[in-house]
Amino acid sequence: MRQRYSTTVAVLVGLLIVALSVVFALLQSGW
Amino acid sequence: MGSDEYRPKRVPAPWRSALNAQGVAWLLVYVCLVLLPLALLLVGPVPPGREFLRELSVALAFAGTAILALQFALTARFRRIKAPYGIDLVYHFHREISYVALTLLVAHPVLLFVLSPRLLALLNPLTAPWRARFAVVALLALIAIVLTSVLRRRLHIKYEAWRHVHGILAVVAVALAVAHIEGVGHYVNTPWKRLLWIAYPSLWGGLLLYLSLVRPWRLTRRPWVVSEVKPERGAAHTMVLEAQGHSGMSFLPGQFAWLTVGESPFLRHEHPFSFSSSAGGRKRVSFTIKEVGDFTSRVKEIPPGAKVFLDGAYGYFSIDRHEAPGYVFVAGGIGITPLMGMLRTMADRDDRRPVLLIDVNREWESITFREELAELEQRLELTVVHVLTRPAPGWTGPSGRFRADMLCGLLPDDMLERDYFICGPGPLMDVVERALHGAGVHFRQVHSERFDLV
């Protein structure tokens, strides 16, 4: 169960990284 | 015990219970370390913008490469980083975040192919430029890393061999990803950005070098010798070690160390084992090891006088880290070792807090430390319940596959006040963790450590 939480954290970290990559792309593509 | 005592308490949200303030702080540091080298690309002269999908594809790839580089740090055995989580969760995160990295790095070419299908020609190794070849090989290396880790047991890859291959493939993947970045050169358009994206991964990769060279060199100065190897019940052997010319190692009951047998620790043929001796003795320690694999089957052949190196102590699976008015230990087979270390330590300290030990084994004859547990029951406030999964005829105690209802029937009246230490095979730990969660035991009172991660 502890490990399921660490999976959740990894997924959340992954989503955060994707979201910030989207911001990077938006900035760069001139939005 | 009244039935209303089983009513589950409010179950805390996972991210609140799994993480304390320190844990959250390290996670934020981690996210910053992943995104910092990407953010720095926006400083100074920035290349002209392109389509959204192309920029997203590039950003994902930079982030993915940074995650790969940071993987070296996650397994570099820094006590402070592992402190809020426990080493098993850090290794588990290392594994789970590698799927994130793989997804980001696969998304990179896929998005580019969606944007301009003619780029598919870059997959042809005969005609593609070197920068594209580097990228393809880096991605293949990453896929190989993931597959060999997930399928190690099924593919019958030995732990030592896997570990070497894992390190080599990781270096290859990161180095080629960096070569690809430098080859494309779009964002690393100034000398300092170019240098940044070489130095940053090298810094983290350097940790692997540290782990392979500096740490073993330090271990050579604190050698141990085998004083005896004695057989135990359940196809296990206890290896007793004595410090040779140094003050030994201080450790907490339940902690573990990485153990290398032989003349040199540089080969990295090391294995993690829990101390089974009392934490009271720092110059004479013991490990009890069951024959399950290549190395563990050879333990009984190690002669007295053999040299051993210990890297430790690690782990948060310890009663000293989790003070409680009483404990429940659940052991499956050889999972008894760290719990035995804790019981022996309690005996040395004359610690009279109540402990319930539920010891799950296949049969009566294979219960490791059976006689000593019976003795400890006399000396400590200890109750031992043996559960046999394949008992001989005539056994009247609990038997069969260990189930949640079996556990709940054994728990003491003050179950909600006690802390729980679980060590054993994965499926058993899953059953126990789920049952305790259902019975309303707070997440923070349940401690488990797993070594079967790969």
Coordinates of C-alpha atoms in Angstrom, one line a residue:
Chain A
M1 CA 0.0 0.0 0.0
R2 CA 2.9 2.3 0.8
Q3 CA 4.1 1.6 -2.7
R4 CA 0.8 2.5 -4.2
Y5 CA 1.2 5.9 -2.6
S6 CA 4.7 6.2 -4.1
T7 CA 3.2 5.4 -7.5
T8 CA 0.6 8.1 -6.9
V9 CA 3.4 10.6 -6.1
A10 CA 5.4 9.6 -9.2
V11 CA 2.3 10.1 -11.4
L12 CA 1.6 13.5 -9.7
V13 CA 5.2 14.5 -10.2
G14 CA 5.0 13.3 -13.9
L15 CA 1.8 15.4 -14.5
L16 CA 3.4 18.4 -12.9
I17 CA 6.4 18.1 -15.1
V18 CA 4.1 17.7 -18.2
A19 CA 2.1 20.7 -17.2
L20 CA 5.2 22.9 -16.8
S21 CA 6.5 21.6 -20.1
V22 CA 3.2 22.7 -21.7
V23 CA 3.8 26.2 -20.1
F24 CA 7.3 26.1 -21.7
A25 CA 5.8 25.2 -25.1
L26 CA 3.1 27.9 -24.8
L27 CA 5.7 30.5 -24.0
Q28 CA 8.0 29.5 -26.8
S29 CA 5.2 29.1 -29.4
G30 CA 4.2 32.7 -28.8
W31 CA 0.9 32.3 -27.0
Chain B
M1 CA -13.0 -7.3 21.4
G2 CA -16.2 -5.4 20.4
S3 CA -17.2 -5.3 16.8
D4 CA -17.3 -1.5 16.8
E5 CA -13.5 -1.4 17.5
Y6 CA -13.0 -2.5 13.9
R7 CA -14.9 0.5 12.6
P8 CA -12.5 2.2 10.2
K9 CA -11.3 5.6 11.3
R10 CA -11.3 8.5 8.8
V11 CA -8.8 7.4 6.2
P12 CA -6.3 10.2 5.5
A13 CA -5.6 11.2 2.0
P14 CA -2.6 9.3 0.6
W15 CA -0.5 12.4 -0.1
R16 CA -1.1 13.7 3.4
S17 CA -0.2 10.6 5.2
A18 CA 2.6 9.4 3.0
L19 CA 4.5 12.6 3.2
N20 CA 5.6 14.8 6.0
A21 CA 6.9 18.3 5.6
Q22 CA 10.4 17.2 4.9
G23 CA 9.2 14.6 2.4
V24 CA 7.2 17.3 0.5
A25 CA 10.2 19.6 0.6
W26 CA 12.5 17.0 -1.1
L27 CA 9.8 16.3 -3.7
L28 CA 9.7 20.0 -4.6
V29 CA 13.5 20.0 -4.8
Y30 CA 13.3 17.0 -7.1
V31 CA 10.8 18.7 -9.4
C32 CA 12.9 21.9 -9.5
L33 CA 16.0 19.8 -10.3
V34 CA 14.1 18.2 -13.2
L35 CA 12.9 21.5 -14.6
L36 CA 15.8 23.9 -13.8
P37 CA 18.0 22.9 -16.8
L38 CA 14.9 23.3 -19.0
A39 CA 14.0 26.7 -17.5
L40 CA 17.6 27.9 -17.9
L41 CA 17.3 27.4 -21.7
L42 CA 14.9 30.4 -21.7
V43 CA 17.6 32.7 -20.3
G44 CA 19.7 34.7 -22.7
P45 CA 19.4 34.5 -26.4
V46 CA 16.4 32.2 -27.1
P47 CA 15.9 30.7 -30.5
P48 CA 12.8 31.8 -32.4
G49 CA 9.6 30.0 -31.4
R50 CA 8.1 27.2 -33.5
E51 CA 4.7 25.3 -33.5
F52 CA 3.3 24.4 -30.1
L53 CA 3.6 20.6 -30.6
R54 CA 7.2 20.9 -31.6
E55 CA 8.1 23.0 -28.6
L56 CA 6.1 20.6 -26.3
S57 CA 7.9 17.7 -27.8
V58 CA 11.3 19.3 -27.1
A59 CA 10.3 20.3 -23.5
L60 CA 9.2 16.8 -22.7
A61 CA 12.4 15.4 -24.0
F62 CA 14.6 17.8 -21.9
A63 CA 12.5 17.0 -18.8
G64 CA 12.7 13.3 -19.5
T65 CA 16.5 13.5 -19.9
A66 CA 16.8 15.4 -16.6
I67 CA 14.8 12.7 -14.9
L68 CA 17.1 10.1 -16.3
A69 CA 20.1 12.0 -15.0
L70 CA 18.6 12.3 -11.6
Q71 CA 18.0 8.6 -11.4
F72 CA 21.6 8.3 -10.4
A73 CA 21.0 10.4 -7.4
L74 CA 18.0 8.5 -6.2
T75 CA 20.0 5.3 -5.8
A76 CA 23.2 6.8 -4.5
R77 CA 22.4 6.0 -0.8
F78 CA 22.2 9.4 0.6
R79 CA 20.8 8.9 4.1
R80 CA 19.3 12.4 4.4
I81 CA 17.3 12.1 1.2
K82 CA 16.0 8.7 2.1
A83 CA 15.2 9.7 5.7
P84 CA 11.6 10.9 5.3
Y85 CA 10.5 8.0 3.1
G86 CA 12.5 4.9 3.8
I87 CA 14.8 3.4 1.2
D88 CA 12.2 1.0 -0.3
L89 CA 10.0 4.0 -1.3
V90 CA 12.9 5.8 -2.8
Y91 CA 13.8 2.8 -4.9
H92 CA 10.2 2.3 -5.8
F93 CA 9.9 6.0 -6.8
H94 CA 13.1 5.5 -8.9
R95 CA 11.3 2.7 -10.7
E96 CA 7.9 4.5 -11.1
I97 CA 9.5 7.8 -12.3
S98 CA 11.4 5.8 -14.9
Y99 CA 8.1 5.0 -16.5
V100 CA 7.3 8.7 -16.5
A101 CA 10.7 9.4 -18.2
L102 CA 10.1 6.7 -20.7
T103 CA 6.7 8.1 -21.6
L104 CA 8.1 11.6 -22.0
L105 CA 11.0 10.4 -24.1
V106 CA 8.7 8.3 -26.4
A107 CA 6.3 11.2 -26.7
H108 CA 9.1 13.3 -28.0
P109 CA 9.6 11.6 -31.4
V110 CA 5.9 10.6 -31.6
L111 CA 4.8 14.3 -31.4
L112 CA 7.4 15.2 -34.0
F113 CA 6.2 12.4 -36.3
V114 CA 2.6 13.6 -35.9
L115 CA 3.7 17.1 -36.8
S116 CA 5.7 16.1 -39.8
P117 CA 5.5 12.5 -40.9
R118 CA 8.5 12.9 -43.2
L119 CA 10.7 12.9 -40.1
L120 CA 10.0 9.1 -39.9
A121 CA 12.9 8.8 -42.3
L122 CA 15.1 9.6 -39.3
L123 CA 14.4 6.1 -38.0
N124 CA 16.4 4.6 -40.9
P125 CA 19.8 4.0 -39.4
L126 CA 21.5 3.9 -42.8
T127 CA 20.5 7.3 -43.9
A128 CA 19.8 9.2 -40.6
P129 CA 22.3 11.8 -39.3
W130 CA 24.3 10.8 -36.2
R131 CA 22.1 13.0 -33.9
A132 CA 19.1 10.9 -34.8
R133 CA 21.0 7.6 -34.4
F134 CA 22.1 8.7 -31.0
A135 CA 18.5 9.4 -30.0
V136 CA 17.2 6.1 -31.3
V137 CA 20.0 4.1 -29.5
A138 CA 19.4 6.1 -26.3
L139 CA 15.7 5.3 -26.4
L140 CA 16.4 1.6 -27.1
A141 CA 18.8 1.5 -24.1
L142 CA 16.1 3.0 -21.9
I143 CA 13.6 0.5 -23.1
A144 CA 16.2 -2.3 -22.4
I145 CA 16.7 -0.8 -18.9
V146 CA 13.0 -0.9 -18.1
L147 CA 12.5 -4.4 -19.6
T148 CA 15.5 -6.0 -17.9
S149 CA 14.4 -4.6 -14.5
V150 CA 10.8 -5.5 -14.7
L151 CA 11.4 -8.9 -16.2
R152 CA 14.7 -9.7 -14.4
R153 CA 13.4 -12.7 -12.5
R154 CA 11.4 -14.0 -15.4
L155 CA 14.4 -13.7 -17.7
H156 CA 16.6 -15.4 -15.0
I157 CA 19.1 -12.6 -15.0
K158 CA 21.4 -12.7 -12.0
Y159 CA 21.2 -9.8 -9.6
E160 CA 24.9 -8.9 -10.0
A161 CA 24.8 -9.1 -13.8
W162 CA 21.6 -7.1 -13.9
R163 CA 23.2 -4.4 -11.7
H164 CA 26.2 -4.0 -13.9
V165 CA 24.1 -3.9 -17.1
H166 CA 21.7 -1.5 -15.5
G167 CA 24.5 0.9 -14.7
I168 CA 26.1 0.6 -18.1
L169 CA 22.9 1.0 -20.0
A170 CA 21.9 4.0 -17.8
V171 CA 25.2 5.8 -18.6
V172 CA 24.8 4.9 -22.3
A173 CA 21.2 6.2 -22.4
V174 CA 22.0 9.5 -20.7
A175 CA 25.3 10.1 -22.7
L176 CA 23.6 9.5 -26.0
A177 CA 20.6 11.6 -25.1
V178 CA 23.0 14.5 -24.3
A179 CA 24.9 13.8 -27.6
H180 CA 21.5 14.1 -29.4
I181 CA 20.8 17.4 -27.6
E182 CA 24.2 18.7 -28.5
G183 CA 23.9 17.4 -32.1
V184 CA 20.5 19.1 -32.6
G185 CA 21.8 22.2 -30.9
H186 CA 18.6 24.3 -31.3
Y187 CA 18.2 25.2 -27.6
V188 CA 21.8 24.8 -26.6
N189 CA 22.7 27.7 -28.8
T190 CA 25.3 29.4 -26.6
P191 CA 28.5 27.9 -25.1
W192 CA 27.2 28.0 -21.5
K193 CA 24.0 26.3 -22.3
R194 CA 25.9 23.7 -24.3
L195 CA 28.2 23.2 -21.2
L196 CA 25.2 23.2 -18.9
W197 CA 23.6 20.2 -20.6
I198 CA 26.9 18.3 -20.5
A199 CA 27.8 19.2 -16.9
Y200 CA 24.4 18.7 -15.4
P201 CA 23.9 15.0 -16.4
S202 CA 27.7 14.4 -15.8
L203 CA 27.3 15.7 -12.2
W204 CA 24.6 13.1 -11.4
G205 CA 26.3 10.4 -13.4
G206 CA 29.4 11.2 -11.3
L207 CA 27.5 9.8 -8.3
L208 CA 27.7 6.4 -9.9
L209 CA 31.4 6.8 -10.1
Y210 CA 31.4 7.8 -6.5
L211 CA 29.4 4.8 -5.5
S212 CA 31.7 2.5 -7.5
L213 CA 35.1 3.9 -6.4
V214 CA 35.1 6.3 -3.5
R215 CA 32.7 4.5 -1.2
P216 CA 34.3 1.0 -1.7
W217 CA 37.7 2.6 -1.0
R218 CA 36.4 3.9 2.3
L219 CA 35.0 0.5 3.1
T220 CA 38.4 -1.2 2.6
R221 CA 39.6 0.7 5.6
R222 CA 36.9 -0.9 7.8
P223 CA 37.0 -4.6 7.1
W224 CA 35.1 -7.3 8.9
V225 CA 36.0 -11.0 9.2
V226 CA 33.6 -14.0 9.4
S227 CA 33.8 -15.6 12.8
E228 CA 31.3 -18.3 12.1
V229 CA 28.5 -19.4 9.8
K230 CA 25.9 -21.5 11.6
P231 CA 22.8 -23.2 10.1
E232 CA 19.3 -22.1 11.2
R233 CA 15.9 -23.6 10.7
G234 CA 14.2 -22.8 7.3
A235 CA 17.2 -23.2 5.0
A236 CA 18.9 -20.2 6.5
H237 CA 22.4 -19.5 7.9
T238 CA 23.6 -16.9 10.3
M239 CA 26.8 -15.2 9.5
V240 CA 28.6 -13.7 12.4
L241 CA 31.1 -10.9 11.7
E242 CA 33.7 -9.2 13.8
A243 CA 35.2 -5.8 13.2
Q244 CA 38.8 -6.0 12.3
G245 CA 40.9 -3.2 13.7
H246 CA 38.2 -0.6 14.0
S247 CA 35.3 0.3 16.2
G248 CA 32.6 -1.5 14.3
M249 CA 29.3 -0.1 13.2
S250 CA 26.5 1.5 15.1
F251 CA 23.1 0.6 13.9
L252 CA 19.5 0.7 15.0
P253 CA 17.6 -2.6 15.5
G254 CA 15.9 -3.5 12.2
Q255 CA 18.3 -1.6 9.9
F256 CA 20.3 -3.3 7.1
A257 CA 23.7 -3.0 5.5
W258 CA 25.1 -3.8 2.0
L259 CA 27.4 -6.8 2.4
T260 CA 30.3 -7.7 0.1
V261 CA 32.2 -10.9 0.7
G262 CA 35.7 -11.2 -0.7
E263 CA 39.0 -9.3 -1.0
S264 CA 37.7 -6.2 -2.6
P265 CA 34.5 -4.2 -2.4
F266 CA 35.2 -2.6 -5.8
L267 CA 33.4 -5.3 -7.7
R268 CA 30.1 -4.2 -6.3
H269 CA 28.9 -7.7 -5.7
E270 CA 27.0 -6.5 -2.7
H271 CA 23.7 -7.5 -1.3
P272 CA 21.4 -5.8 1.2
F273 CA 20.7 -7.8 4.4
S274 CA 19.1 -6.9 7.7
F275 CA 21.1 -7.1 10.9
S276 CA 19.7 -10.0 13.0
S277 CA 21.8 -9.3 16.0
S278 CA 21.1 -6.9 18.8
A279 CA 21.9 -3.3 18.1
G280 CA 23.8 -3.4 21.4
G281 CA 26.9 -5.1 19.9
R282 CA 28.6 -2.9 17.3
K283 CA 31.9 -4.9 16.9
R284 CA 30.2 -8.2 16.5
V285 CA 27.2 -8.3 14.3
S286 CA 25.2 -11.0 12.5
F287 CA 23.1 -11.5 9.5
T288 CA 20.7 -14.4 8.9
I289 CA 20.4 -15.2 5.3
K290 CA 18.0 -17.7 3.6
E291 CA 19.1 -19.7 0.6
V292 CA 17.0 -18.2 -2.2
G293 CA 19.4 -17.2 -4.9
D294 CA 22.9 -17.4 -6.2
F295 CA 24.7 -15.5 -3.5
T296 CA 22.5 -16.6 -0.6
S297 CA 23.0 -20.3 -1.5
R298 CA 26.8 -19.9 -1.2
V299 CA 26.7 -18.3 2.2
K300 CA 27.1 -21.6 4.0
E301 CA 30.4 -22.2 2.1
I302 CA 32.0 -19.0 3.4
P303 CA 34.9 -20.0 5.6
P304 CA 35.6 -18.4 9.0
G305 CA 38.2 -15.7 8.5
A306 CA 36.8 -14.6 5.2
K307 CA 36.9 -10.9 4.7
V308 CA 33.6 -9.0 4.5
F309 CA 32.8 -5.3 3.8
L310 CA 29.7 -3.6 5.2
D311 CA 28.1 -0.4 3.9
G312 CA 25.6 0.8 6.3
A313 CA 23.6 1.1 8.3
Y314 CA 20.5 2.1 6.4
G315 CA 16.7 2.0 6.8
Y316 CA 13.9 3.4 8.8
F317 CA 12.4 0.0 9.6
S318 CA 13.2 0.3 13.3
I319 CA 11.5 0.5 16.7
D320 CA 14.0 3.3 17.5
R321 CA 12.6 5.4 14.7
H322 CA 9.0 4.8 15.6
E323 CA 8.4 5.0 19.3
A324 CA 5.1 3.4 20.4
P325 CA 3.6 2.0 23.6
G326 CA 3.6 -1.5 22.0
Y327 CA 4.2 -3.2 18.7
V328 CA 2.8 -5.8 16.4
F329 CA 5.4 -7.6 14.2
V330 CA 4.3 -9.7 11.3
A331 CA 7.0 -11.9 9.7
G332 CA 6.8 -14.1 6.7
G333 CA 9.6 -16.7 6.5
I334 CA 13.0 -15.1 6.6
G335 CA 11.3 -11.7 7.0
I336 CA 11.8 -12.5 10.7
T337 CA 15.5 -11.3 10.6
P338 CA 15.0 -7.5 11.2
L339 CA 12.2 -8.3 13.7
M340 CA 14.5 -10.7 15.5
G341 CA 17.2 -8.0 15.6
M342 CA 14.6 -5.7 17.3
L343 CA 13.5 -8.4 19.8
R344 CA 17.1 -9.2 20.7
T345 CA 17.7 -5.5 21.2
M346 CA 14.6 -5.2 23.4
A347 CA 15.9 -8.1 25.5
D348 CA 19.3 -6.5 25.9
R349 CA 17.6 -3.3 27.0
D350 CA 15.1 -5.0 29.2
D351 CA 12.4 -3.3 27.2
R352 CA 9.0 -4.5 28.6
R353 CA 6.7 -2.9 26.1
P354 CA 4.2 -5.5 24.7
V355 CA 4.9 -7.1 21.4
L356 CA 2.7 -9.5 19.4
L357 CA 4.7 -11.4 16.8
I358 CA 2.7 -13.1 14.1
D359 CA 5.2 -15.4 12.4
V360 CA 4.0 -17.0 9.1
N361 CA 5.9 -20.0 7.9
R362 CA 5.3 -23.0 5.7
E363 CA 5.7 -25.7 8.4
W364 CA 6.7 -26.1 12.0
E365 CA 10.2 -27.4 11.3
S366 CA 11.1 -24.4 9.1
I367 CA 10.4 -21.7 11.6
T368 CA 13.7 -19.8 11.8
F369 CA 14.7 -18.9 15.4
R370 CA 11.8 -21.0 16.8
E371 CA 13.5 -22.0 20.0
E372 CA 15.0 -18.6 20.7
L373 CA 11.5 -17.0 20.2
A374 CA 10.1 -19.3 22.8
E375 CA 12.9 -18.2 25.2
L376 CA 12.3 -14.5 24.4
E377 CA 8.6 -15.0 25.2
Q378 CA 9.7 -15.8 28.8
R379 CA 12.0 -12.7 29.0
L380 CA 9.9 -10.1 27.2
E381 CA 6.3 -9.0 27.1
L382 CA 6.2 -11.0 23.9
T383 CA 3.4 -13.2 22.5
V384 CA 4.3 -15.3 19.5
V385 CA 1.6 -16.7 17.2
H386 CA 2.8 -19.1 14.6
V387 CA 0.8 -19.4 11.5
L388 CA 1.6 -22.4 9.3
T389 CA 0.7 -22.4 5.6
R390 CA 1.3 -26.1 5.1
P391 CA 1.0 -27.7 8.6
A392 CA 1.6 -31.3 9.3
P393 CA -1.5 -33.3 10.5
G394 CA -2.2 -32.6 14.2
W395 CA -1.4 -28.8 14.1
T396 CA -4.1 -26.9 16.0
G397 CA -2.9 -23.4 15.5
P398 CA -3.9 -21.0 12.7
S399 CA -3.1 -22.4 9.3
G400 CA -3.6 -22.0 5.6
R401 CA -3.0 -18.9 3.4
F402 CA -2.7 -15.8 5.6
R403 CA -5.8 -13.8 5.2
A404 CA -7.1 -10.4 6.5
D405 CA -9.7 -11.9 8.8
M406 CA -7.0 -14.2 10.3
L407 CA -4.9 -11.1 11.1
C408 CA -7.8 -9.1 12.5
G409 CA -8.8 -12.0 14.8
L410 CA -5.3 -12.0 16.3
L411 CA -4.8 -8.3 16.9
P412 CA -4.7 -7.1 20.5
D413 CA -7.3 -4.8 22.1
D414 CA -5.0 -1.8 22.0
M415 CA -4.3 -2.4 18.2
L416 CA -5.0 1.3 17.3
E417 CA -2.2 2.5 19.7
R418 CA 0.5 0.1 18.5
D419 CA 2.9 0.4 15.7
Y420 CA 3.2 -2.3 13.1
F421 CA 6.3 -3.8 11.5
I422 CA 5.8 -6.1 8.6
C423 CA 8.5 -8.0 6.8
G424 CA 8.0 -10.9 4.4
P425 CA 7.1 -11.8 0.8
G426 CA 5.2 -9.1 -1.2
P427 CA 1.8 -10.8 -1.3
L428 CA 1.8 -11.3 2.5
M429 CA 2.8 -7.7 3.1
D430 CA 0.0 -6.6 0.7
V431 CA -2.6 -8.6 2.7
V432 CA -1.4 -7.2 6.0
E433 CA -1.2 -3.6 4.9
R434 CA -4.6 -3.7 3.4
A435 CA -6.1 -5.4 6.4
L436 CA -4.6 -2.9 8.8
H437 CA -5.8 0.0 6.7
G438 CA -9.3 -1.5 6.7
A439 CA -9.2 -2.0 10.5
G440 CA -8.5 1.7 10.9
V441 CA -4.8 1.6 11.8
H442 CA -3.2 4.9 10.8
F443 CA -0.9 4.7 7.8
R444 CA 2.0 6.2 9.8
Q445 CA 1.8 3.3 12.3
V446 CA 2.5 0.7 9.7
H447 CA 6.1 0.1 8.6
S448 CA 7.3 -2.2 6.0
E449 CA 10.4 -2.5 4.0
R450 CA 10.8 -4.5 0.8
F451 CA 13.9 -5.7 -1.0
D452 CA 12.3 -7.6 -3.9
L453 CA 12.1 -4.5 -6.0
V454 CA 13.9 -6.0 -9.0

